Coordinates of C-alpha atoms in Angstrom, one line a residue:
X4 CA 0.0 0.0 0.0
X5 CA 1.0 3.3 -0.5
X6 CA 2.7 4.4 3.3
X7 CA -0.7 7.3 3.7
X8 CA -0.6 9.2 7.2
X9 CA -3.4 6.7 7.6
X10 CA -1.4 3.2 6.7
X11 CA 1.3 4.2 9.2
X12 CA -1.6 4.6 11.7
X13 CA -2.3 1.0 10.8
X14 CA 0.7 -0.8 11.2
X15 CA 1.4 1.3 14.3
X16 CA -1.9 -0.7 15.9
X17 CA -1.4 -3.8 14.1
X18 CA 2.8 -4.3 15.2
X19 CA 1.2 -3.4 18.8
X20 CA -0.7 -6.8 18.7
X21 CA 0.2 -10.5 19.2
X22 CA 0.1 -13.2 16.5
X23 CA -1.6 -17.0 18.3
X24 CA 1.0 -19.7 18.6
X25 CA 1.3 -21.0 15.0
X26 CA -0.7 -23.4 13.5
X27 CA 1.3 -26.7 12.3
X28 CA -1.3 -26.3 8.6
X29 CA -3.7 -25.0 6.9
X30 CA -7.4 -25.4 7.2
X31 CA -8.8 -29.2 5.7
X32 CA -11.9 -26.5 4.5
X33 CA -12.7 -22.8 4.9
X34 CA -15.1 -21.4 6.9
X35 CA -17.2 -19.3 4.8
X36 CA -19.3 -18.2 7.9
X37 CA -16.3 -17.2 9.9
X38 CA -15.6 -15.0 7.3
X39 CA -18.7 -13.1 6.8
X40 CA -18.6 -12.6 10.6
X41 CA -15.3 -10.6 9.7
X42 CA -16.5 -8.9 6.6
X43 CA -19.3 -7.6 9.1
X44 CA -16.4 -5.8 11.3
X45 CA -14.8 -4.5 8.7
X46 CA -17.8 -2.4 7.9
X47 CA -18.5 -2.0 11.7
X48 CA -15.1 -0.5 12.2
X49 CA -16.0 2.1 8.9
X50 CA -15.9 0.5 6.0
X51 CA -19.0 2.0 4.0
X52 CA -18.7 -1.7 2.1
X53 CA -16.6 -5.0 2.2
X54 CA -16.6 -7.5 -0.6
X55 CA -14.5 -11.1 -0.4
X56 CA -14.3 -13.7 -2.6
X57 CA -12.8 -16.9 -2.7
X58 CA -11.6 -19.9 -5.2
X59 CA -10.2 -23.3 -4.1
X60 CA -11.1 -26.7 -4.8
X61 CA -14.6 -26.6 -3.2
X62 CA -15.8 -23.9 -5.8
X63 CA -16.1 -20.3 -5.1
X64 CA -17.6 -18.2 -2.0
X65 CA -18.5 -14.2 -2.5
X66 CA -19.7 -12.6 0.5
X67 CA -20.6 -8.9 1.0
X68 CA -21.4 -6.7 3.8
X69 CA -22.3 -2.6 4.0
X70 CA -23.4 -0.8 0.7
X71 CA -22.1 -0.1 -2.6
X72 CA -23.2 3.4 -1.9
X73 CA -23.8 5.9 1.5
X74 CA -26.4 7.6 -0.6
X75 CA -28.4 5.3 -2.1
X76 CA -27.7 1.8 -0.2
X77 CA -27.7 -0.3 -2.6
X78 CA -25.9 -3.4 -2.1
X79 CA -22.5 -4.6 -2.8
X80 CA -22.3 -5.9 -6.5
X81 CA -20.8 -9.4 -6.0
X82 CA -18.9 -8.7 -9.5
X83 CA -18.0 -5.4 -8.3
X84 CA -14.8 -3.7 -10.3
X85 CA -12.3 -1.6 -8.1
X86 CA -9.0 0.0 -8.2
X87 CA -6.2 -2.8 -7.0
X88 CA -3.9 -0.5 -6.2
X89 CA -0.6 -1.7 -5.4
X90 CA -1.6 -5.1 -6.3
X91 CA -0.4 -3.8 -9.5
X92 CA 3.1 -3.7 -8.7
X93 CA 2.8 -7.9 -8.3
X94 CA 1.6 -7.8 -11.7
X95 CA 4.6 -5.1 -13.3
X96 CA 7.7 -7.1 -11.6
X97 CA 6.1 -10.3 -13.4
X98 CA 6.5 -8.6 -16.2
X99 CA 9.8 -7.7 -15.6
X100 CA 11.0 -11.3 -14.0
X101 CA 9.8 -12.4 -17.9
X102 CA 11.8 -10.2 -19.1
X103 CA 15.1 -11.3 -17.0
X104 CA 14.4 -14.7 -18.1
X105 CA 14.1 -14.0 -21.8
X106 CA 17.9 -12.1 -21.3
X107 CA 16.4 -9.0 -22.6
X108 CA 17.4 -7.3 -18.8
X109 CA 18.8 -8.5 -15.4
X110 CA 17.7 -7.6 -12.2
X111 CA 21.2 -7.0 -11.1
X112 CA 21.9 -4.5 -13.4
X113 CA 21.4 -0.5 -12.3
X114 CA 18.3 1.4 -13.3
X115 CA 20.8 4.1 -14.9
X116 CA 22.1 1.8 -17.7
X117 CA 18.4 1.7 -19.4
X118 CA 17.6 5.2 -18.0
X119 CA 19.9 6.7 -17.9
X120 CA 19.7 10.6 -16.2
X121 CA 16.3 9.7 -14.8
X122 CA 17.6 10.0 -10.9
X123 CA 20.4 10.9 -9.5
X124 CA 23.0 7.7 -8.3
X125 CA 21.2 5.6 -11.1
X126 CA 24.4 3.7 -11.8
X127 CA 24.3 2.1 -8.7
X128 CA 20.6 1.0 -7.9
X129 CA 19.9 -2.2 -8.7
X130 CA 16.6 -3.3 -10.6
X131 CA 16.0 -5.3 -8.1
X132 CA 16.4 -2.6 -5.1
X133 CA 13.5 -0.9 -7.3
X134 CA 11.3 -4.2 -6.8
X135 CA 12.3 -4.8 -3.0
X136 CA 12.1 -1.3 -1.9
X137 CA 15.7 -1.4 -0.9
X138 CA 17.1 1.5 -3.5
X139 CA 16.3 4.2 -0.8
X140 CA 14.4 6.3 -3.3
X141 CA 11.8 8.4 -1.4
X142 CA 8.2 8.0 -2.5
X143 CA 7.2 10.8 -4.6
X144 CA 3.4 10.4 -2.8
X145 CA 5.1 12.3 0.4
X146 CA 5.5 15.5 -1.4
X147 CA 3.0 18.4 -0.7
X148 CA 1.8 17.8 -4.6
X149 CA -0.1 15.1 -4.0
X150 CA -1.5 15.6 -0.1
X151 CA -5.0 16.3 -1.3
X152 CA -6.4 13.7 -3.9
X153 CA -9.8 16.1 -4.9
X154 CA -6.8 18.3 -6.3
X155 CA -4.4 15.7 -7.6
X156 CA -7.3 13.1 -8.8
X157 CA -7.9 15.7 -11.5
X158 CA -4.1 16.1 -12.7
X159 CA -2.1 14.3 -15.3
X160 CA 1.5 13.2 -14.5
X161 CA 3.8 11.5 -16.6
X162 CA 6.4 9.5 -15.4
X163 CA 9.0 11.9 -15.4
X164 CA 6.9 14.5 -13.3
X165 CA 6.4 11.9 -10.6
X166 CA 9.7 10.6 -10.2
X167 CA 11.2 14.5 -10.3
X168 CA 8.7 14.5 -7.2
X169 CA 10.3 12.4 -5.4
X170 CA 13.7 13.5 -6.3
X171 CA 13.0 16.7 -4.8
X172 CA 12.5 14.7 -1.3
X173 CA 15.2 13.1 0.9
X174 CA 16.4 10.0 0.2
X175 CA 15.9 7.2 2.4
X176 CA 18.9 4.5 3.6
X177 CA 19.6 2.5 0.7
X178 CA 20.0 -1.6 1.0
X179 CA 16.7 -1.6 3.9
X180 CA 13.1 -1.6 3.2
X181 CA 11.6 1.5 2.5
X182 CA 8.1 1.6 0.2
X183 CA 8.3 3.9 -2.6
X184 CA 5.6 3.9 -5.2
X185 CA 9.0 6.0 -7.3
X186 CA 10.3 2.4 -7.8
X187 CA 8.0 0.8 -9.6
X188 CA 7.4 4.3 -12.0
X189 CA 11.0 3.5 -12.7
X190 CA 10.1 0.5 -13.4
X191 CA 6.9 0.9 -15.7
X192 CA 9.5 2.8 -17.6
X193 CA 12.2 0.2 -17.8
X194 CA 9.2 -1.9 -19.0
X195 CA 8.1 0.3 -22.2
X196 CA 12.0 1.3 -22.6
X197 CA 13.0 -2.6 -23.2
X198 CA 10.0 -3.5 -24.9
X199 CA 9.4 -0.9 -27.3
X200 CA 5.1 -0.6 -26.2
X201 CA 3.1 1.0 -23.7
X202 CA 3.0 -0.8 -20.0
X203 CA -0.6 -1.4 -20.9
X204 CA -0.3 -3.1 -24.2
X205 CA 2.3 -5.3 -21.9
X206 CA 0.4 -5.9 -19.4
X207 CA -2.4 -6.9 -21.2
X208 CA -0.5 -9.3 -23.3
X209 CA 2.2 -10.5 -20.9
X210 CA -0.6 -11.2 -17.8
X211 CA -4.2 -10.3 -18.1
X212 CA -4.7 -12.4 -21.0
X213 CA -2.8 -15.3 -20.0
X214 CA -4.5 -15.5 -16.7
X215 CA -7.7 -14.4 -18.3
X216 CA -8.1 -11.5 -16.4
X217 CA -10.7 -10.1 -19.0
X218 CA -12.1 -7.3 -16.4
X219 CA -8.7 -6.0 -15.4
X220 CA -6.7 -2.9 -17.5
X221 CA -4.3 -0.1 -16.9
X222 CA -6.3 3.0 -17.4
X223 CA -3.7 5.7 -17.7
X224 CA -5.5 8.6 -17.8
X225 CA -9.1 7.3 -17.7
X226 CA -11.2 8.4 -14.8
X227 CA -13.8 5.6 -14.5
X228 CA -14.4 2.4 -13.6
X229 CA -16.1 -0.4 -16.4
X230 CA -19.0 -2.2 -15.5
X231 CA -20.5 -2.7 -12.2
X232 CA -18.5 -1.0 -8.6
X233 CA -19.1 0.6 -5.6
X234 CA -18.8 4.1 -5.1
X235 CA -15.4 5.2 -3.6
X236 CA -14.6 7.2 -1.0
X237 CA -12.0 8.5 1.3
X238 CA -11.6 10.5 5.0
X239 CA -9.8 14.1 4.0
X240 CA -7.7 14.8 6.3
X241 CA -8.8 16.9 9.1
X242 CA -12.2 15.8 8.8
X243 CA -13.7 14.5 12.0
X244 CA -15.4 11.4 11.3
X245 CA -18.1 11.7 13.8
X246 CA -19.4 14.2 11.4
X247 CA -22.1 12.7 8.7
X248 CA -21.2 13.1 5.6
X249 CA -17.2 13.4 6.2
X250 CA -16.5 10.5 3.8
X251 CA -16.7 11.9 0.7
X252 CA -17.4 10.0 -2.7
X253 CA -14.0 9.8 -4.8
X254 CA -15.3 6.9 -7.6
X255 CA -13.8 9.2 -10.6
X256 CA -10.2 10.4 -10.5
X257 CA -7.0 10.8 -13.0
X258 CA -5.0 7.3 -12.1
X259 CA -2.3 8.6 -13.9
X260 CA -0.6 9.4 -10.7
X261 CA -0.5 6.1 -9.7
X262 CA 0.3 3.8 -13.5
X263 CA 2.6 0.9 -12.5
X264 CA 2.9 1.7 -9.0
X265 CA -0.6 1.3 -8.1
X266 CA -3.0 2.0 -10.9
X267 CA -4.3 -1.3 -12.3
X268 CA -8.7 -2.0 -12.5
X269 CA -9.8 -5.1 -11.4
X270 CA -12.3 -7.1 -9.8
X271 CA -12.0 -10.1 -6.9
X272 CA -12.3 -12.8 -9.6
X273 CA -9.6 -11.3 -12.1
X274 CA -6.9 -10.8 -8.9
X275 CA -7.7 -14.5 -7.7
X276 CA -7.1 -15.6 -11.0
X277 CA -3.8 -13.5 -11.7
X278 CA -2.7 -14.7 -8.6
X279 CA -3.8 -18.8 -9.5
X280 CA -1.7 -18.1 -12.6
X281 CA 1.4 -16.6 -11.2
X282 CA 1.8 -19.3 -8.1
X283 CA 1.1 -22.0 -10.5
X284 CA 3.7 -21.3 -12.6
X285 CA 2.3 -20.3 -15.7
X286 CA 3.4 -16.5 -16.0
X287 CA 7.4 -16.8 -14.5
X288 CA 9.0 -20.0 -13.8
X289 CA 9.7 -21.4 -11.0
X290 CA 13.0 -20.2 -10.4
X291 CA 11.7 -16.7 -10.9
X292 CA 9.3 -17.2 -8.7
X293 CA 11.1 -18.4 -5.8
X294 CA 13.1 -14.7 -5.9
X295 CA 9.8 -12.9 -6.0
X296 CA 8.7 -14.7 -2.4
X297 CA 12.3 -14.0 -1.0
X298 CA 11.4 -11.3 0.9
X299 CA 13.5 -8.9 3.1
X300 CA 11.9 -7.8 6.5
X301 CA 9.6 -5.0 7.0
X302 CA 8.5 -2.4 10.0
X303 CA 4.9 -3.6 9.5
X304 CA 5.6 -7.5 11.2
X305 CA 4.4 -9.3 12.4
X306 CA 0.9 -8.7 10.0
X307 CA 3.2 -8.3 7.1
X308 CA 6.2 -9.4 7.5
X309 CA 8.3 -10.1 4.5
X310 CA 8.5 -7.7 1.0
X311 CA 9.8 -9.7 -2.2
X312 CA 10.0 -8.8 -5.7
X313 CA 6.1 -7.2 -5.8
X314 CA 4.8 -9.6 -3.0
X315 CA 4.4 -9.5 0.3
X316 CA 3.5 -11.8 3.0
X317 CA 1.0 -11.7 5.8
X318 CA 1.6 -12.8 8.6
X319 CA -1.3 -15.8 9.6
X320 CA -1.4 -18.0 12.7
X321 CA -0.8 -21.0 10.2
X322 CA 2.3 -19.5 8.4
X323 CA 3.0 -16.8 5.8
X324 CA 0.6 -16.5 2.8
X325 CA 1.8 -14.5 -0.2
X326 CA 0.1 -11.5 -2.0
X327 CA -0.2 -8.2 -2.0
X328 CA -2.3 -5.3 -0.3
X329 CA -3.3 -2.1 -2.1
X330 CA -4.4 1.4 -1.3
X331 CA -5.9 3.9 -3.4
X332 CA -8.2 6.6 -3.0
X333 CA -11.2 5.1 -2.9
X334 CA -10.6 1.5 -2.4
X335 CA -8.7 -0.5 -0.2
X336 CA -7.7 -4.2 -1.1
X337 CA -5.9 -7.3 0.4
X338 CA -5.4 -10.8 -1.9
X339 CA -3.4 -13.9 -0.7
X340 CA -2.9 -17.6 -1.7
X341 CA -1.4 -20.4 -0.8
X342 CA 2.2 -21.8 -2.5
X343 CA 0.4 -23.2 -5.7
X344 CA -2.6 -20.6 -6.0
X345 CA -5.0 -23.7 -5.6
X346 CA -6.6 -21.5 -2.8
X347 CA -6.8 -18.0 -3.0
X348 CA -9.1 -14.8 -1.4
X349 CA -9.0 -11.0 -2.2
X350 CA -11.0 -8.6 -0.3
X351 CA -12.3 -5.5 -1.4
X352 CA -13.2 -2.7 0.8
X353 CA -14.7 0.9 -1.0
X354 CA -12.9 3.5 1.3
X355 CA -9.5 5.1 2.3
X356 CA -9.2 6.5 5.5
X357 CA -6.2 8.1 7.3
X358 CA -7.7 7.7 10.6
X359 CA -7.6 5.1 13.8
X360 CA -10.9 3.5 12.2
X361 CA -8.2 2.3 9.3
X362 CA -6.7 0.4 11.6
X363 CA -9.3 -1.5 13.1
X364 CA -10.5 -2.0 9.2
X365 CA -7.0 -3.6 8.5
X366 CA -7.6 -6.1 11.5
X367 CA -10.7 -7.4 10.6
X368 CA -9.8 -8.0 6.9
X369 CA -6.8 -10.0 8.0
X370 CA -9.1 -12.1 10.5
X371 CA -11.7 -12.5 7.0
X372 CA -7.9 -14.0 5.6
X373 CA -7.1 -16.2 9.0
X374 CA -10.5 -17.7 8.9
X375 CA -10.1 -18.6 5.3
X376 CA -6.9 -19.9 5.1
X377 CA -5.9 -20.9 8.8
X378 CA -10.2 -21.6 9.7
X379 CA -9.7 -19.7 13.2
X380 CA -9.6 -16.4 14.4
X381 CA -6.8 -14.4 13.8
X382 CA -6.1 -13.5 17.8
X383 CA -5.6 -9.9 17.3
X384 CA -7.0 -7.6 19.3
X385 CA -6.9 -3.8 19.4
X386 CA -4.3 -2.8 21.9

């Protein structure tokens, strides 16, 4: 997720909570009731709507809770498009693992030697610093530019704009974990750079059609959202959420700000699928695959402890489960699966807020993935 005022609010309450003893397995069967019990507390803690959805070997589950809409309550579609957010990043290093194996880059090589000018010390970070969040790049999102999303949400950034953000802003210690959506611009323009085509034409024919992810594109510029979703919204900041009415919609906004950091459209089925495809093997190899899940550690364990090459881990009281989470305006998502995708679950949740409330959202979601996956609570309590 992209590290909002509100996101280091979560991980401050979630790190401040205790993980159960773990689990030797995971659950024989999921426990689809458990799990609606948890989507209900994400809306309880203020989600205006939660959607989940899984696919194993027993078929596949959707469950909603809250509404699609504060004005008009109408339901959560169970098909509902969102904004994945920085579940696109899992989807842009694929792309770029595919191109390390067909020798047409290395992830060892510096960002400078492709792009060369683009930041300063580019000769000695490391595609694969960019991926980890270990180059030390600061995240262009921190700069004033871009601390309302009303204002920015109506803006279009190239590439270069974003990442001369960010170069404007301190660096950050280089060879630890540090998020920074700057990275993965970088990368989105090592992408088109090697290949020749836009990142969406790529993506498109490098993942989404493999996987057949036929609800899922990079919009660019675009401000809407195909077919059916709920409406987004978000907490500004300073707005007392007490107040009715101090979520306010945010549905339609420029993603150009976001592109291959955090700007793909999806829905719950499309991500399970993306994810089905690239655990089992059929988007990198195996061997490719094994360095995207080597992960280096993170400030946000034990919920999420590990960052690899555009997954992370969360942290379950049956083991690690790899994925991603995402943060938008607008939307908020989480998707996991286990080692060979048999059994994957994304949930979808139509608000961002920067608030405590975000916290106690984040902990219920991950109890929706612990009663899935682990078929017990997830022991964490608010401390």
């Amino acid at each position: 997720m992209p590290p909002t005022t509100g996101r280091r609010a979560a991980i401050a309450l979630l790190a401040a909570t205790a993980l159960l003893p773990p689990a030797p397995a995971l659950a024989a069967t999921p426990e689809p009731a458990g799990v609606q019990q948890a989507l209900d507390a994400t809306v309880a803690a203020g989600a205006p709507g939660v959607l989940a959805r899984i696919d194993d070997e027993h078929g596949t589950w959707i469950g909603t809770s809250g509404t699609a809409d504060l004005d008009t309550r109408t339901p959560v579609p169970r098909e509902a498009r969102f904004r994945a957010a920085s579940l696109t990043k899992s989807m842009v290093s694929a792309v770029v693992l595919q191109l390390a194996q067909e020798g047409r880059l290395s992830l060892d090589e510096p960002i400078g030697k492709r792009l060369p000018g683009q930041i300063d010390g580019g000769e000695k970070i490391t595609v694969r610093e960019l991926l980890n969040h270990t180059g030390g790049l600061a995240d262009y999102i921190d700069a004033a530019e871009f601390a309302d999303p009303e204002r920015y949400g109506k803006r279009t950034y190239t590439p270069q704009r974003l990442v001369a953000e960010a170069e404007r802003l301190p660096r950050r210690e280089p060879g630890r974990f540090a998020y920074s959506n700057t990275g993965y611009i970088l990368l989105g323009m090592l992408v088109e750079k090697v290949t020749g085509h836009a990142l969406s034409a790529e993506l498109d024919r490098r993942i989404f059609r493999p996987a057949g992810m036929t609800r899922s594109y990079l919009p660019v510029t675009w401000d809407g959202i195909r077919g059916p979703h709920a409406t987004g919204y978000h907490l500004p900041a300073g707005a007392d959420p007490g107040v009715p009415g101090s979520l306010r919609p945010i549905t339609r906004l420029n993603p150009s700000f976001a592109w291959a950091a955090y700007g793909v459209v999806s829905d719950a089925r499309d991500v399970n699928r993306f994810y089905r495809a690239l655990f089992g093997g059929r988007l990198v190899s195996q061997e490719s695959l094994a360095q995207m899940r080597t992960g280096v550690a993170t400030p946000q364990a034990p919920v999420f402890p590990r960052y690899g090459l555009g997954l992370e881990s969360v942290g379950l009281t049956c083991g690690e489960m790899w994925g991603a989470t995402g943060s938008i305006p607008g939307y908020v998502t989480f998707a996991f699966a286990d080692d060979t995708g048999g059994r994957r679950m994304t949930v979808s949740v139509n608000v961002q807020r920067n608030d405590r409330a975000v916290g106690l959202m984040l902990l219920a979601a991950v109890d929706a993935l612990n009663r899935y996956f682990c078929g017990e609570p997830s022991g964490r309590r608010p401390s």
